[in-house]
């Protein structure tokens, strides 16, 4: 009986050690989307039911940043090649803004302000291989409904 009690105590102690070591915060679900991110890649499709293709980014496009704030807001500052200033990079006069939230199933959603230029309906956001991936859908005048965009951002800070 005494020997059985010793084995039970050892088993409980070993179980506690393994359980506490196994939950050291390595779970990727706990990675925060908050911070500053820089655009790395962009994908788009030519309308409903067509595959996504990589959209080539200029060095100016790649200066675009996305800041996801702890307050539940986000701000994207877009840059482009401006031919009126000798091909230098120009910044869009209007930032893309909105709110973000984490849903009950652990996914992140971006809700864009009503005055966003593309009239994006919303985005599903995730962390993949350390990068922030934003998938969105909008109605395009040329390509029709359900045109998709995918943006991949690398963490800056």
Short mmCIF file of C-alpha atoms in Angstrom, two decimals:
data_model
loop_
_atom_site.label_atom_id
_atom_site.label_comp_id
_atom_site.label_asym_id
_atom_site.label_seq_id
_atom_site.Cartn_x
_atom_site.Cartn_y
_atom_site.Cartn_z
CA UNK A 1 0.00 0.00 0.00
CA UNK A 2 2.82 2.38 0.92
CA UNK A 3 4.62 1.55 -2.34
CA UNK A 4 1.44 2.24 -4.32
CA UNK A 5 1.11 5.65 -2.68
CA UNK A 6 4.74 6.52 -3.59
CA UNK A 7 4.07 5.58 -7.25
CA UNK A 8 0.91 7.68 -7.34
CA UNK A 9 2.72 10.73 -5.92
CA UNK A 10 5.57 10.29 -8.45
CA UNK A 11 3.08 9.97 -11.29
CA UNK A 12 1.28 13.16 -10.24
CA UNK A 13 4.56 15.08 -9.91
CA UNK A 14 5.80 13.91 -13.33
CA UNK A 15 2.45 14.79 -14.88
CA UNK A 16 2.62 18.30 -13.45
CA UNK A 17 6.18 18.77 -14.70
CA UNK A 18 5.34 17.64 -18.25
CA UNK A 19 2.13 19.68 -18.38
CA UNK A 20 3.83 22.87 -17.22
CA UNK A 21 6.70 22.39 -19.67
CA UNK A 22 4.35 21.71 -22.55
CA UNK A 23 2.48 25.01 -22.19
CA UNK A 24 5.43 27.37 -22.37
CA UNK A 25 3.68 29.80 -24.74
CA UNK A 26 4.81 28.23 -28.00
CA UNK A 27 1.24 28.06 -29.24
CA UNK A 28 0.96 30.05 -32.49
CA UNK A 29 -2.61 31.05 -31.60
CA UNK A 30 -1.17 33.34 -28.93
CA UNK A 31 0.86 35.41 -31.43
CA UNK A 32 -0.44 38.97 -31.44
CA UNK A 33 -1.31 40.79 -34.63
CA UNK A 34 -0.67 44.17 -32.98
CA UNK A 35 2.39 46.08 -34.12
CA UNK A 36 3.74 47.62 -37.29
CA UNK A 37 3.90 45.55 -40.48
CA UNK A 38 5.42 46.23 -43.92
CA UNK A 39 3.90 45.00 -47.20
CA UNK A 40 5.88 42.14 -48.79
CA UNK A 41 3.56 40.53 -51.34
CA UNK A 42 0.17 41.09 -52.91
CA UNK A 43 -2.11 38.70 -54.77
CA UNK A 44 -5.31 39.37 -56.70
CA UNK A 45 -7.70 37.56 -59.00
CA UNK A 46 -9.59 38.66 -62.08
CA UNK A 47 -13.01 38.24 -60.52
CA UNK A 48 -15.15 35.49 -59.14
CA UNK A 49 -13.87 31.90 -59.40
CA UNK A 50 -10.44 32.74 -60.81
CA UNK A 51 -7.20 31.81 -59.00
CA UNK A 52 -5.10 34.34 -57.14
CA UNK A 53 -1.97 35.56 -58.95
CA UNK A 54 0.91 37.51 -57.49
CA UNK A 55 0.73 41.21 -58.26
CA UNK A 56 4.24 42.62 -58.82
CA UNK A 57 5.08 45.31 -56.26
CA UNK A 58 7.37 48.24 -56.91
CA UNK A 59 9.90 49.37 -54.30
CA UNK A 60 7.44 52.21 -53.53
CA UNK A 61 4.55 49.77 -52.99
CA UNK A 62 6.75 47.87 -50.54
CA UNK A 63 7.02 50.97 -48.34
CA UNK A 64 3.33 50.50 -47.47
CA UNK A 65 2.86 49.89 -43.76
CA UNK A 66 0.01 48.53 -41.67
CA UNK A 67 -0.16 49.44 -38.01
CA UNK A 68 -2.46 47.30 -35.89
CA UNK A 69 -3.13 49.08 -32.61
CA UNK A 70 -4.00 47.61 -29.20
CA UNK A 71 -7.09 49.85 -29.21
CA UNK A 72 -8.81 47.69 -31.84
CA UNK A 73 -7.99 50.08 -34.72
CA UNK A 74 -5.68 49.73 -37.72
CA UNK A 75 -4.12 52.23 -40.13
CA UNK A 76 -2.58 51.38 -43.49
CA UNK A 77 -0.32 53.98 -45.12
CA UNK A 78 -0.03 53.31 -48.85
CA UNK A 79 2.84 54.39 -51.10
CA UNK A 80 3.08 54.41 -54.89
CA UNK A 81 5.42 55.49 -57.68
CA UNK A 82 4.58 59.10 -58.49
CA UNK A 83 5.47 60.12 -62.06
CA UNK A 84 4.72 63.78 -61.28
CA UNK A 85 7.68 63.94 -58.89
CA UNK A 86 10.18 62.14 -61.10
CA UNK A 87 9.25 58.57 -60.22
CA UNK A 88 9.82 59.08 -56.52
CA UNK A 89 7.56 57.44 -53.99
CA UNK A 90 4.43 59.31 -53.03
CA UNK A 91 2.09 58.60 -50.14
CA UNK A 92 -1.65 58.31 -50.65
CA UNK A 93 -3.38 61.34 -49.17
CA UNK A 94 -5.95 59.11 -47.49
CA UNK A 95 -4.91 56.27 -45.17
CA UNK A 96 -6.97 53.09 -45.10
CA UNK A 97 -8.46 52.77 -41.62
CA UNK A 98 -10.78 50.55 -39.69
CA UNK A 99 -11.37 48.38 -36.67
CA UNK A 100 -10.20 44.87 -35.91
CA UNK A 101 -11.52 42.22 -33.60
CA UNK A 102 -10.83 38.64 -32.65
CA UNK A 103 -13.82 36.39 -33.19
CA UNK A 104 -14.95 33.62 -30.86
CA UNK A 105 -13.24 31.00 -33.06
CA UNK A 106 -9.86 32.77 -32.67
CA UNK A 107 -9.78 34.35 -36.13
CA UNK A 108 -9.11 38.03 -36.66
CA UNK A 109 -11.38 40.27 -38.70
CA UNK A 110 -10.69 43.70 -40.20
CA UNK A 111 -13.72 45.96 -40.58
CA UNK A 112 -12.91 48.82 -42.95
CA UNK A 113 -14.19 52.39 -42.65
CA UNK A 114 -16.97 53.13 -45.11
CA UNK A 115 -14.80 55.57 -47.07
CA UNK A 116 -12.06 53.05 -47.99
CA UNK A 117 -11.17 53.44 -51.67
CA UNK A 118 -11.88 49.83 -52.72
CA UNK A 119 -15.08 49.51 -50.69
CA UNK A 120 -13.71 46.38 -49.05
CA UNK A 121 -16.45 44.46 -47.27
CA UNK A 122 -14.17 42.90 -44.68
CA UNK A 123 -11.08 40.79 -44.24
CA UNK A 124 -10.01 37.60 -42.61
CA UNK A 125 -6.59 38.06 -41.00
CA UNK A 126 -4.15 35.42 -39.80
CA UNK A 127 -0.53 34.88 -38.85
CA UNK A 128 1.25 32.43 -41.17
CA UNK A 129 4.97 31.68 -40.84
CA UNK A 130 5.40 34.84 -38.76
CA UNK A 131 3.78 37.04 -41.41
CA UNK A 132 0.45 38.86 -41.21
CA UNK A 133 -1.84 37.64 -44.01
CA UNK A 134 -4.90 39.73 -44.93
CA UNK A 135 -7.50 38.15 -47.24
CA UNK A 136 -10.29 40.44 -48.43
CA UNK A 137 -13.19 40.48 -50.87
CA UNK A 138 -14.69 43.43 -52.70
CA UNK A 139 -16.87 44.26 -55.69
CA UNK A 140 -14.75 45.43 -58.62
CA UNK A 141 -16.31 47.52 -61.37
CA UNK A 142 -14.35 45.64 -64.07
CA UNK A 143 -14.01 42.13 -62.57
CA UNK A 144 -17.35 41.90 -60.78
CA UNK A 145 -18.37 40.72 -57.32
CA UNK A 146 -16.15 38.66 -55.05
CA UNK A 147 -12.85 39.96 -56.37
CA UNK A 148 -10.19 38.82 -53.91
CA UNK A 149 -7.03 40.42 -52.60
CA UNK A 150 -4.37 38.84 -50.42
CA UNK A 151 -1.70 40.94 -48.72
CA UNK A 152 1.31 39.55 -46.88
CA UNK A 153 3.08 41.78 -44.37
CA UNK A 154 6.32 41.22 -42.42
CA UNK A 155 6.62 42.54 -38.85
CA UNK A 156 8.60 45.77 -38.49
CA UNK A 157 8.30 46.21 -34.71
#
